[in-house]
PDB file of C-alpha atoms in Angstrom:
ATOM      1  CA  SER A 180     -12.677  31.783  21.512  1.00  0.00           C
ATOM      2  CA  PRO A 181      -8.985  31.069  20.886  1.00  0.00           C
ATOM      3  CA  SER A 182      -7.936  32.957  24.016  1.00  0.00           C
ATOM      4  CA  ALA A 183     -10.278  30.849  26.154  1.00  0.00           C
ATOM      5  CA  ARG A 184      -8.646  27.708  24.775  1.00  0.00           C
ATOM      6  CA  GLY A 185      -5.207  28.999  25.541  1.00  0.00           C
ATOM      7  CA  GLY A 186      -4.018  28.014  22.105  1.00  0.00           C
ATOM      8  CA  SER A 187      -3.936  24.304  22.981  1.00  0.00           C
ATOM      9  CA  THR A 188      -6.460  23.372  20.304  1.00  0.00           C
ATOM     10  CA  HIS A 189      -4.338  25.099  17.694  1.00  0.00           C
ATOM     11  CA  SER A 190      -1.263  23.220  18.924  1.00  0.00           C
ATOM     12  CA  ALA A 191      -3.057  19.898  18.733  1.00  0.00           C
ATOM     13  CA  ARG A 192      -4.098  20.704  15.169  1.00  0.00           C
ATOM     14  CA  SER A 193      -0.494  21.442  14.189  1.00  0.00           C
ATOM     15  CA  VAL A 194       0.860  18.279  15.818  1.00  0.00           C
ATOM     16  CA  ALA A 195      -1.601  15.902  14.121  1.00  0.00           C
ATOM     17  CA  PRO A 196      -0.333  16.552  10.559  1.00  0.00           C
ATOM     18  CA  LEU A 197       3.242  16.148  11.772  1.00  0.00           C
ATOM     19  CA  ALA A 198       2.424  12.816  13.411  1.00  0.00           C
ATOM     20  CA  LEU A 199       0.612  11.645  10.290  1.00  0.00           C
ATOM     21  CA  GLY A 200       3.514  12.782   8.123  1.00  0.00           C
ATOM     22  CA  LEU A 201       5.956  10.845  10.298  1.00  0.00           C
ATOM     23  CA  ALA A 202       3.748   7.761  10.120  1.00  0.00           C
ATOM     24  CA  LEU A 203       3.633   7.997   6.322  1.00  0.00           C
ATOM     25  CA  VAL A 204       7.427   8.405   6.155  1.00  0.00           C
ATOM     26  CA  LEU A 205       7.837   5.307   8.320  1.00  0.00           C
ATOM     27  CA  LEU A 206       5.321   3.433   6.158  1.00  0.00           C
ATOM     28  CA  ALA A 207       7.259   4.443   3.045  1.00  0.00           C
ATOM     29  CA  ALA A 208      10.558   3.292   4.603  1.00  0.00           C
ATOM     30  CA  ALA A 209       9.007  -0.032   5.574  1.00  0.00           C
ATOM     31  CA  SER A 210       7.512  -0.426   2.112  1.00  0.00           C
ATOM     32  CA  GLU A 211      10.891   0.158   0.484  1.00  0.00           C
ATOM     33  CA  ALA A 212      12.328  -2.646   2.630  1.00  0.00           C
ATOM     34  CA  GLU A 213       9.457  -4.890   1.545  1.00  0.00           C
ATOM     35  CA  VAL A 214      10.003  -4.043  -2.107  1.00  0.00           C
ATOM     36  CA  SER A 215      13.751  -4.620  -1.857  1.00  0.00           C
ATOM     37  CA  ASP A 216      13.343  -8.164  -0.556  1.00  0.00           C
ATOM     38  CA  ALA A 217      10.507  -9.000  -2.946  1.00  0.00           C
ATOM     39  CA  ALA A 218      13.044 -10.895  -5.048  1.00  0.00           C
ATOM     40  CA  ASP A 219      12.796 -13.929  -2.721  1.00  0.00           C
ATOM     41  CA  PRO A 220       9.685 -15.702  -4.020  1.00  0.00           C
ATOM     42  CA  SER A 221       9.852 -18.398  -1.323  1.00  0.00           C
ATOM     43  CA  ARG A 222       8.908 -15.871   1.361  1.00  0.00           C
ATOM     44  CA  PRO A 223       5.132 -15.627   1.595  1.00  0.00           C
ATOM     45  CA  PHE A 224       3.281 -12.462   2.477  1.00  0.00           C
ATOM     46  CA  VAL A 225       1.343 -12.105   5.712  1.00  0.00           C
ATOM     47  CA  VAL A 226      -0.937  -9.131   5.116  1.00  0.00           C
ATOM     48  CA  LYS A 227      -2.973  -7.480   7.870  1.00  0.00           C
ATOM     49  CA  ILE A 228      -5.865  -5.168   7.043  1.00  0.00           C
ATOM     50  CA  HIS A 229      -5.752  -2.715   9.949  1.00  0.00           C
ATOM     51  CA  ALA A 230      -7.638   0.318  11.256  1.00  0.00           C
ATOM     52  CA  ASP A 231      -7.048   2.121  14.526  1.00  0.00           C
ATOM     53  CA  TRP A 232     -10.820   2.204  15.172  1.00  0.00           C
ATOM     54  CA  CYS A 233     -11.245  -1.569  14.675  1.00  0.00           C
ATOM     55  CA  GLY A 234     -11.782  -3.568  17.882  1.00  0.00           C
ATOM     56  CA  THR A 235     -10.681  -6.818  16.241  1.00  0.00           C
ATOM     57  CA  CYS A 236      -7.475  -5.108  15.076  1.00  0.00           C
ATOM     58  CA  THR A 237      -6.771  -3.943  18.618  1.00  0.00           C
ATOM     59  CA  ARG A 238      -7.231  -7.499  19.926  1.00  0.00           C
ATOM     60  CA  LEU A 239      -4.867  -8.749  17.197  1.00  0.00           C
ATOM     61  CA  ASN A 240      -2.026  -6.326  18.056  1.00  0.00           C
ATOM     62  CA  PRO A 241      -0.305  -8.668  20.574  1.00  0.00           C
ATOM     63  CA  VAL A 242      -0.780 -11.591  18.163  1.00  0.00           C
ATOM     64  CA  TRP A 243       0.742  -9.533  15.342  1.00  0.00           C
ATOM     65  CA  GLN A 244       3.759  -8.794  17.550  1.00  0.00           C
ATOM     66  CA  GLU A 245       4.195 -12.548  18.134  1.00  0.00           C
ATOM     67  CA  ILE A 246       3.887 -13.160  14.401  1.00  0.00           C
ATOM     68  CA  GLU A 247       6.534 -10.496  13.726  1.00  0.00           C
ATOM     69  CA  SER A 248       9.000 -12.070  16.143  1.00  0.00           C
ATOM     70  CA  GLY A 249       8.218 -15.666  15.160  1.00  0.00           C
ATOM     71  CA  LEU A 250       7.925 -15.327  11.379  1.00  0.00           C
ATOM     72  CA  GLY A 251      10.023 -12.285  10.555  1.00  0.00           C
ATOM     73  CA  ALA A 252      12.621 -14.205   8.547  1.00  0.00           C
ATOM     74  CA  ASP A 253      10.169 -16.666   6.987  1.00  0.00           C
ATOM     75  CA  ALA A 254       7.578 -14.233   5.676  1.00  0.00           C
ATOM     76  CA  ARG A 255       7.115 -10.662   4.499  1.00  0.00           C
ATOM     77  CA  LEU A 256       4.786  -8.942   6.942  1.00  0.00           C
ATOM     78  CA  VAL A 257       2.720  -6.082   5.587  1.00  0.00           C
ATOM     79  CA  VAL A 258       0.174  -3.913   7.391  1.00  0.00           C
ATOM     80  CA  LEU A 259      -2.297  -2.188   5.098  1.00  0.00           C
ATOM     81  CA  ASP A 260      -3.858   0.556   7.205  1.00  0.00           C
ATOM     82  CA  VAL A 261      -7.338   1.789   6.289  1.00  0.00           C
ATOM     83  CA  THR A 262      -7.893   4.015   9.339  1.00  0.00           C
ATOM     84  CA  ASP A 263      -8.559   7.129   7.242  1.00  0.00           C
ATOM     85  CA  GLN A 264      -8.451   8.278   3.619  1.00  0.00           C
ATOM     86  CA  GLU A 265      -4.758   9.226   3.667  1.00  0.00           C
ATOM     87  CA  ARG A 266      -3.654   5.882   5.089  1.00  0.00           C
ATOM     88  CA  LEU A 267      -6.044   4.058   2.773  1.00  0.00           C
ATOM     89  CA  ALA A 268      -4.440   5.768  -0.239  1.00  0.00           C
ATOM     90  CA  ALA A 269      -0.908   5.028   1.016  1.00  0.00           C
ATOM     91  CA  SER A 270      -1.851   1.384   1.667  1.00  0.00           C
ATOM     92  CA  ALA A 271      -3.418   1.038  -1.782  1.00  0.00           C
ATOM     93  CA  ALA A 272      -0.204   2.316  -3.360  1.00  0.00           C
ATOM     94  CA  LEU A 273       1.906  -0.039  -1.239  1.00  0.00           C
ATOM     95  CA  ALA A 274      -0.344  -2.982  -2.103  1.00  0.00           C
ATOM     96  CA  GLU A 275       0.029  -2.229  -5.813  1.00  0.00           C
ATOM     97  CA  ARG A 276       3.830  -1.971  -5.545  1.00  0.00           C
ATOM     98  CA  LEU A 277       3.988  -5.328  -3.789  1.00  0.00           C
ATOM     99  CA  GLY A 278       1.607  -7.077  -6.172  1.00  0.00           C
ATOM    100  CA  LEU A 279      -1.065  -7.275  -3.478  1.00  0.00           C
ATOM    101  CA  GLY A 280      -3.561  -4.952  -5.150  1.00  0.00           C
ATOM    102  CA  GLU A 281      -6.132  -7.643  -5.848  1.00  0.00           C
ATOM    103  CA  PHE A 282      -6.033  -8.871  -2.242  1.00  0.00           C
ATOM    104  CA  PHE A 283      -6.317  -5.304  -0.931  1.00  0.00           C
ATOM    105  CA  ALA A 284      -9.226  -4.475  -3.217  1.00  0.00           C
ATOM    106  CA  ARG A 285     -11.119  -7.521  -2.007  1.00  0.00           C
ATOM    107  CA  TYR A 286     -10.390  -7.252   1.730  1.00  0.00           C
ATOM    108  CA  LYS A 287      -9.815  -3.531   2.479  1.00  0.00           C
ATOM    109  CA  ALA A 288     -13.292  -3.235   3.993  1.00  0.00           C
ATOM    110  CA  ARG A 289     -12.710  -6.268   6.241  1.00  0.00           C
ATOM    111  CA  THR A 290     -10.535  -4.908   9.024  1.00  0.00           C
ATOM    112  CA  GLY A 291      -9.041  -7.484  11.348  1.00  0.00           C
ATOM    113  CA  THR A 292      -8.368  -9.799   8.408  1.00  0.00           C
ATOM    114  CA  VAL A 293      -4.954 -11.358   7.891  1.00  0.00           C
ATOM    115  CA  GLY A 294      -4.136 -13.065   4.632  1.00  0.00           C
ATOM    116  CA  VAL A 295      -1.279 -15.439   3.952  1.00  0.00           C
ATOM    117  CA  LEU A 296      -0.280 -15.396   0.289  1.00  0.00           C
ATOM    118  CA  ARG A 297       2.379 -17.243  -1.677  1.00  0.00           C
ATOM    119  CA  GLY A 298       5.420 -15.115  -2.333  1.00  0.00           C
ATOM    120  CA  ASP A 299       5.742 -15.978  -6.012  1.00  0.00           C
ATOM    121  CA  SER A 300       2.135 -15.947  -7.257  1.00  0.00           C
ATOM    122  CA  ARG A 301       0.385 -13.935  -4.508  1.00  0.00           C
ATOM    123  CA  GLU A 302      -2.127 -16.809  -4.415  1.00  0.00           C
ATOM    124  CA  LYS A 303      -4.159 -16.885  -1.190  1.00  0.00           C
ATOM    125  CA  VAL A 304      -3.234 -19.770   1.078  1.00  0.00           C
ATOM    126  CA  GLU A 305      -5.454 -18.758   3.977  1.00  0.00           C
ATOM    127  CA  VAL A 306      -7.464 -15.758   5.085  1.00  0.00           C
ATOM    128  CA  LEU A 307      -8.023 -15.446   8.821  1.00  0.00           C
ATOM    129  CA  LYS A 308     -10.396 -12.987  10.510  1.00  0.00           C
ATOM    130  CA  GLY A 309      -9.699 -12.155  14.144  1.00  0.00           C
ATOM    131  CA  VAL A 310      -7.758 -15.371  14.812  1.00  0.00           C
ATOM    132  CA  THR A 311      -5.654 -14.987  17.967  1.00  0.00           C
ATOM    133  CA  ASP A 312      -3.707 -18.259  17.751  1.00  0.00           C
ATOM    134  CA  PRO A 313      -0.227 -17.542  16.299  1.00  0.00           C
ATOM    135  CA  ALA A 314       0.140 -21.251  15.422  1.00  0.00           C
ATOM    136  CA  ARG A 315      -2.598 -20.834  12.779  1.00  0.00           C
ATOM    137  CA  TYR A 316      -0.526 -18.164  11.033  1.00  0.00           C
ATOM    138  CA  GLN A 317       2.653 -20.222  11.320  1.00  0.00           C
ATOM    139  CA  ALA A 318       0.909 -23.240   9.763  1.00  0.00           C
ATOM    140  CA  ALA A 319      -0.419 -21.106   6.896  1.00  0.00           C
ATOM    141  CA  VAL A 320       3.057 -19.686   6.249  1.00  0.00           C
ATOM    142  CA  ALA A 321       4.513 -23.222   6.242  1.00  0.00           C
ATOM    143  CA  ARG A 322       1.903 -24.219   3.644  1.00  0.00           C
ATOM    144  CA  ALA A 323       2.661 -21.118   1.580  1.00  0.00           C
ATOM    145  CA  ARG A 324       6.353 -22.012   1.618  1.00  0.00           C
ATOM    146  CA  GLY A 325       5.499 -25.526   0.489  1.00  0.00           C
ATOM    147  CA  SER A 326       6.967 -27.099   3.623  1.00  0.00           C
ATOM    148  CA  ASP A 327       3.648 -28.377   4.976  1.00  0.00           C
ATOM    149  CA  PRO A 328       1.461 -30.520   2.714  1.00  0.00           C
ATOM    150  CA  SER A 329      -1.730 -30.107   4.798  1.00  0.00           C
TER     151      SER A 329
END
């Protein structure tokens, strides 16, 4: 009964939509920043397919933080979150706005995948699954920028 729960279950239910709403607002703000700098075709995209329930994604979190600090100016980093239906829908919309819809459609079911795509054509340079070596991502971004012939 509600009195036996002390109302805490009701409180948790009211906090969850607020937290999700805040997350979606932050996602929208980040997506607007991505869209605004989309005019620089030399900056490749580094796109992570993420879900909170994905063990590979959890292992990649520290690597993603290194990628953010090491590649922030050289690439456009995008997290497409497929944790639940609401985030999946928001990520699909973001992917479409950024011209990444084809990539998202192909890889949305492959959590823990990170794709490096050319900034101008959105052509895949490399797709990495669960790779924890930041140097692999840096090398792929260099190739996407055309500064590494390998």
